[in-house]
Amino acid sequence: VRYNVHKILEIEGVHNRGYNTAVNTLTNVLDTSKMSYQNIENSKGARVCRISEYTDKDNDQLPDERYAMSLSYYDTDQIEAMRQAYNKQFLEFQEGFEEALFVIEKRYLEYKNEKKIIDYSDILADMENSEQKAARAASAEENKGSFLSRFLKSDSPQVEEKTEEQEDDFEGSVWNEFIFLKPGENDNINPYNKYDADIREIREKLVHMNSRLTQIYSRHFPEYRVIIEERVSKLVKDFNHFVSQVNPYQLQPGICLEIDITSIKRKKTTIMTMANVLNEFLHSVSKGFSDSAFANFQRRRSSV
């Protein structure tokens, strides 16, 4: 037990020293590059360091040129907990968009009934009803052996029962009326790309919902449309903020640096300066993982 406790403490000490080294390196690089900052919050226990150019947190009061960054260390347990929370949050967004889509589609059905509009779904429903009526008529005449029943049996498409292998093939659908899915994309084969297809599907649903609203109301803005668009706009704003965050399925144990840059007038200058900061920071941090044999190796004069 003493050995295990000592080993755990040594590992945590290595993690803490590595995190502190990364924080010190980042602040030194910022000072050298003349990227000044007014606020720094270093939570050593949580291993999170937040650096911002200005102290004020209200984006409306901040100038157009600003930056903020967050340096964090994540271990395996933290990443797993983040993934569980990410799953629940994404599920809530999916339910919210499905609810909005349901409301818009219901309003579209009411609009079709009012304007006597016929679309493909109505034609398909009529054909299915006619096939059901013909099937009932055929079953009624089956005992009599009428010509009608034999004709319907011969011309109607034979629906074969699916085997288990066929059912498995149909379960892996590659099209869901909104997007095309790549083979294996709807499975958990590659966890790093998880939710990529779902995000694309939600964006296509947004396009469909906006098209439906335009089709129903055209250039008019009644109370119903204003309420629905306010709800959809809020969902889109929150969803874009959620998607812009780091996807925990794309994380591995180690340090993670998140940077938020806002630049309008001197966009090229700010981005290029931050690129130099990142280049110097990565070079300084990676030196701790270099092989000492190559670091101390010196070439002979004859090979220079």
Coordinates of C-alpha atoms in Angstrom, one line a residue:
V1 CA 0.0 0.0 0.0
R2 CA 2.8 2.4 0.9
Y3 CA 4.5 1.7 -2.5
N4 CA 1.3 2.3 -4.4
V5 CA 0.6 5.6 -2.5
H6 CA 4.2 6.7 -3.1
K7 CA 3.9 5.9 -6.8
I8 CA 0.6 7.8 -7.2
L9 CA 2.2 10.8 -5.4
E10 CA 5.1 10.7 -7.8
I11 CA 2.9 10.6 -10.8
E12 CA 0.8 13.5 -9.5
G13 CA 4.0 15.4 -8.8
V14 CA 5.2 14.9 -12.4
H15 CA 1.8 16.1 -13.6
N16 CA 1.9 19.2 -11.4
R17 CA 5.5 20.1 -12.4
G18 CA 4.7 19.6 -16.0
Y19 CA 1.6 21.8 -15.8
N20 CA 3.4 24.5 -13.9
T21 CA 6.2 24.5 -16.5
A22 CA 3.7 24.9 -19.3
V23 CA 2.1 27.9 -17.5
N24 CA 5.4 29.6 -16.9
T25 CA 6.5 29.0 -20.5
L26 CA 3.2 30.4 -21.8
T27 CA 3.5 33.6 -19.7
N28 CA 7.1 34.1 -20.7
V29 CA 6.4 33.7 -24.4
L30 CA 3.5 36.2 -24.1
D31 CA 5.8 38.7 -22.3
T32 CA 8.5 38.3 -24.9
S33 CA 6.1 38.7 -27.8
K34 CA 4.6 41.9 -26.2
M35 CA 1.2 40.3 -26.0
S36 CA 0.1 42.1 -22.8
Y37 CA -2.6 40.7 -20.5
Q38 CA -4.5 42.2 -17.6
N39 CA -6.1 39.2 -16.0
I40 CA -4.6 35.7 -15.2
E41 CA -6.4 33.1 -13.1
N42 CA -4.3 30.0 -12.3
S43 CA -6.2 27.2 -10.5
K44 CA -3.4 24.8 -9.6
G45 CA -5.7 22.3 -7.9
A46 CA -7.9 22.1 -11.0
R47 CA -4.9 22.6 -13.4
V48 CA -6.6 25.3 -15.3
C49 CA -5.0 28.7 -16.2
R50 CA -7.1 31.4 -17.9
I51 CA -5.4 34.4 -19.4
S52 CA -7.2 37.4 -20.9
E53 CA -6.0 40.6 -22.4
Y54 CA -8.6 42.7 -20.4
T55 CA -10.2 42.2 -17.0
D56 CA -13.7 43.0 -18.1
K57 CA -15.8 40.0 -18.9
D58 CA -18.6 41.8 -20.8
N59 CA -17.9 41.3 -24.5
D60 CA -20.1 44.4 -25.4
Q61 CA -17.7 46.6 -23.3
L62 CA -14.5 45.2 -24.7
P63 CA -12.6 46.6 -27.7
D64 CA -12.6 45.0 -31.0
E65 CA -9.0 43.8 -30.7
R66 CA -8.6 41.3 -27.9
Y67 CA -7.7 37.7 -27.1
A68 CA -8.2 35.2 -24.3
M69 CA -6.8 31.8 -23.8
S70 CA -7.2 28.8 -21.4
L71 CA -4.5 26.2 -20.6
S72 CA -5.8 23.0 -19.1
Y73 CA -4.5 19.6 -18.2
Y74 CA -6.9 16.7 -18.6
D75 CA -6.4 13.1 -17.4
T76 CA -8.3 10.0 -18.5
D77 CA -11.0 10.3 -15.7
Q78 CA -11.7 14.0 -16.5
I79 CA -12.1 13.3 -20.2
E80 CA -14.5 10.4 -19.6
A81 CA -16.6 12.7 -17.3
M82 CA -16.6 15.4 -20.0
R83 CA -17.7 12.9 -22.6
Q84 CA -20.7 11.8 -20.4
A85 CA -21.7 15.4 -19.9
Y86 CA -21.2 16.2 -23.6
N87 CA -23.6 13.3 -24.5
K88 CA -26.3 14.6 -22.2
Q89 CA -26.0 18.2 -23.5
F90 CA -26.0 17.1 -27.1
L91 CA -29.1 14.9 -26.5
E92 CA -30.9 18.0 -25.1
F93 CA -30.1 20.0 -28.2
Q94 CA -31.3 17.2 -30.4
E95 CA -34.6 17.0 -28.5
G96 CA -35.0 20.8 -28.8
F97 CA -34.5 20.9 -32.5
E98 CA -36.8 17.9 -33.0
E99 CA -39.5 19.7 -31.0
A100 CA -39.1 22.9 -33.1
L101 CA -39.2 20.8 -36.3
F102 CA -42.4 19.1 -35.1
V103 CA -44.1 22.4 -34.4
I104 CA -43.2 23.8 -37.8
E105 CA -44.3 20.6 -39.6
K106 CA -47.7 20.7 -37.8
R107 CA -48.2 24.3 -38.8
Y108 CA -47.3 23.3 -42.4
L109 CA -50.0 20.6 -42.4
E110 CA -52.5 23.2 -41.2
Y111 CA -51.4 25.5 -44.0
K112 CA -51.8 22.7 -46.6
N113 CA -55.3 22.0 -45.5
E114 CA -56.2 25.7 -45.6
K115 CA -54.8 26.3 -49.1
K116 CA -55.8 22.8 -50.5
I117 CA -52.2 22.1 -51.4
I118 CA -51.2 18.6 -52.5
D119 CA -47.5 17.5 -52.2
Y120 CA -45.7 14.2 -52.5
S121 CA -46.6 13.0 -49.0
D122 CA -50.3 13.3 -49.9
I123 CA -49.8 11.3 -53.1
L124 CA -47.9 8.6 -51.3
A125 CA -50.6 8.4 -48.6
D126 CA -53.3 8.0 -51.3
M127 CA -51.4 5.3 -53.0
E128 CA -50.9 3.4 -49.8
N129 CA -54.6 3.7 -49.0
S130 CA -55.5 2.4 -52.4
E131 CA -53.1 -0.6 -52.0
Q132 CA -54.6 -1.4 -48.7
K133 CA -58.2 -1.3 -50.2
A134 CA -57.1 -3.5 -53.0
A135 CA -55.4 -6.0 -50.6
R136 CA -58.6 -6.2 -48.6
A137 CA -60.7 -6.8 -51.7
A138 CA -58.3 -9.5 -52.8
S139 CA -58.5 -11.2 -49.5
A140 CA -62.3 -11.1 -49.7
E141 CA -62.3 -12.7 -53.1
E142 CA -59.6 -15.2 -52.3
N143 CA -62.0 -18.0 -51.3
K144 CA -64.0 -17.5 -54.5
G145 CA -61.0 -17.8 -56.7
S146 CA -62.0 -14.8 -58.7
F147 CA -60.0 -13.4 -61.6
L148 CA -59.5 -10.1 -59.6
S149 CA -57.7 -11.9 -56.8
R150 CA -55.4 -13.8 -59.2
F151 CA -54.6 -10.6 -61.1
L152 CA -53.7 -8.7 -57.9
K153 CA -51.6 -11.6 -56.7
S154 CA -49.7 -11.8 -60.0
D155 CA -49.1 -8.0 -60.5
S156 CA -48.6 -6.9 -56.9
P157 CA -44.9 -6.7 -55.8
Q158 CA -44.0 -9.7 -53.7
V159 CA -42.6 -8.5 -50.3
E160 CA -40.2 -11.1 -49.1
E161 CA -39.5 -11.5 -45.4
K162 CA -36.1 -10.1 -44.5
T163 CA -33.5 -12.4 -43.0
E164 CA -31.4 -11.3 -40.1
E165 CA -28.5 -10.4 -42.4
Q166 CA -30.8 -8.2 -44.5
E167 CA -32.2 -6.5 -41.5
D168 CA -28.6 -5.7 -40.3
D169 CA -27.9 -4.2 -43.8
F170 CA -31.0 -2.0 -43.6
E171 CA -30.2 -0.8 -40.1
G172 CA -27.0 0.8 -41.4
S173 CA -28.8 3.4 -43.5
V174 CA -26.6 5.9 -45.3
W175 CA -29.4 8.5 -46.0
N176 CA -31.9 10.0 -43.6
E177 CA -33.7 12.5 -45.8
F178 CA -31.3 15.3 -44.7
I179 CA -27.7 14.1 -45.1
F180 CA -25.6 11.3 -46.6
L181 CA -23.7 9.3 -44.1
K182 CA -20.3 7.7 -44.9
P183 CA -20.0 3.9 -44.3
G184 CA -19.5 3.3 -40.7
E185 CA -20.1 7.0 -39.8
N186 CA -23.3 6.2 -38.0
D187 CA -21.5 3.7 -35.8
N188 CA -19.0 4.2 -33.0
I189 CA -16.1 2.9 -35.1
N190 CA -14.1 6.1 -34.9
P191 CA -14.9 7.9 -31.6
Y192 CA -13.0 11.0 -32.6
N193 CA -15.6 11.8 -35.3
K194 CA -18.5 11.2 -33.0
Y195 CA -21.4 13.6 -33.5
D196 CA -20.0 15.0 -36.7
A197 CA -22.8 13.5 -38.7
D198 CA -25.4 14.6 -36.1
I199 CA -24.1 18.2 -36.3
R200 CA -24.4 18.2 -40.1
E201 CA -27.9 16.8 -39.8
I202 CA -29.0 19.5 -37.3
R203 CA -27.7 22.2 -39.7
E204 CA -29.6 20.7 -42.6
K205 CA -32.7 20.6 -40.5
L206 CA -32.3 24.3 -39.7
V207 CA -32.2 25.0 -43.5
H208 CA -35.4 22.9 -43.9
M209 CA -37.2 24.7 -41.0
N210 CA -36.4 28.1 -42.4
S211 CA -37.6 27.0 -45.9
R212 CA -40.8 25.8 -44.3
L213 CA -41.4 29.0 -42.5
T214 CA -40.8 31.0 -45.7
Q215 CA -43.1 28.7 -47.6
I216 CA -45.9 29.1 -45.1
Y217 CA -45.7 32.8 -44.2
S218 CA -43.8 34.3 -47.2
R219 CA -43.1 37.9 -46.3
H220 CA -45.7 38.1 -43.5
F221 CA -44.7 38.0 -39.8
P222 CA -47.7 37.0 -37.7
E223 CA -47.4 36.2 -34.0
Y224 CA -46.9 32.5 -34.5
R225 CA -44.0 33.0 -36.9
V226 CA -42.3 35.5 -34.5
I227 CA -42.6 33.1 -31.6
I228 CA -41.2 30.1 -33.6
E229 CA -38.3 32.1 -35.0
E230 CA -37.4 33.4 -31.6
R231 CA -37.2 29.9 -30.3
V232 CA -35.2 28.6 -33.3
S233 CA -32.8 31.6 -33.0
K234 CA -32.1 30.8 -29.4
L235 CA -31.5 27.2 -30.2
V236 CA -29.1 28.1 -33.0
K237 CA -27.2 30.6 -30.8
D238 CA -26.7 28.2 -27.9
F239 CA -25.9 25.3 -30.3
N240 CA -23.2 27.3 -32.1
H241 CA -21.6 28.2 -28.8
F242 CA -21.8 24.5 -27.7
V243 CA -20.2 23.3 -30.9
S244 CA -17.5 25.9 -30.8
Q245 CA -16.2 24.4 -27.6
V246 CA -13.7 21.5 -27.5
N247 CA -15.2 18.2 -28.3
P248 CA -14.1 15.8 -25.5
Y249 CA -14.1 12.9 -28.0
Q250 CA -11.2 14.6 -29.8
L251 CA -9.1 15.0 -26.6
Q252 CA -6.4 12.8 -25.2
P253 CA -4.7 13.0 -21.8
G254 CA -2.4 16.0 -21.6
I255 CA -2.5 19.8 -21.9
C256 CA -5.0 21.6 -24.0
L257 CA -4.7 25.2 -25.1
E258 CA -7.9 27.0 -26.2
I259 CA -7.6 30.5 -27.8
D260 CA -10.3 33.0 -28.5
I261 CA -9.3 35.8 -30.8
T262 CA -11.4 38.8 -31.8
S263 CA -9.9 41.1 -34.4
I264 CA -11.4 43.4 -37.0
K265 CA -9.0 46.3 -37.8
R266 CA -5.7 44.6 -37.5
K267 CA -6.7 41.0 -38.1
K268 CA -3.5 39.9 -39.8
T269 CA -1.3 41.5 -37.1
T270 CA -3.1 39.9 -34.2
I271 CA -3.3 36.4 -35.8
M272 CA 0.3 36.4 -37.0
T273 CA 1.5 37.5 -33.6
M274 CA -0.5 34.8 -31.9
A275 CA 0.8 32.2 -34.4
N276 CA 4.4 33.1 -33.4
V277 CA 3.4 32.7 -29.7
L278 CA 2.0 29.3 -30.4
N279 CA 5.0 28.3 -32.4
E280 CA 7.4 29.3 -29.6
F281 CA 5.2 27.8 -26.9
L282 CA 5.0 24.4 -28.6
H283 CA 8.7 24.4 -29.3
S284 CA 9.5 25.2 -25.6
V285 CA 7.1 22.6 -24.2
S286 CA 8.1 19.9 -26.6
K287 CA 11.8 20.2 -25.5
G288 CA 10.9 18.4 -22.3
F289 CA 10.0 15.3 -24.3
S290 CA 13.2 15.3 -26.5
D291 CA 15.7 12.5 -26.2
S292 CA 18.6 13.5 -24.0
A293 CA 21.0 11.4 -26.2
F294 CA 20.1 13.5 -29.3
A295 CA 20.1 16.7 -27.2
N296 CA 23.7 16.1 -26.1
F297 CA 24.9 14.7 -29.4
Q298 CA 27.6 16.8 -31.1
R299 CA 28.8 16.3 -34.7
R300 CA 32.4 15.7 -35.5
R301 CA 34.2 18.4 -37.4
S302 CA 34.8 16.1 -40.4
S303 CA 31.0 15.5 -40.8
V304 CA 30.1 19.2 -40.7

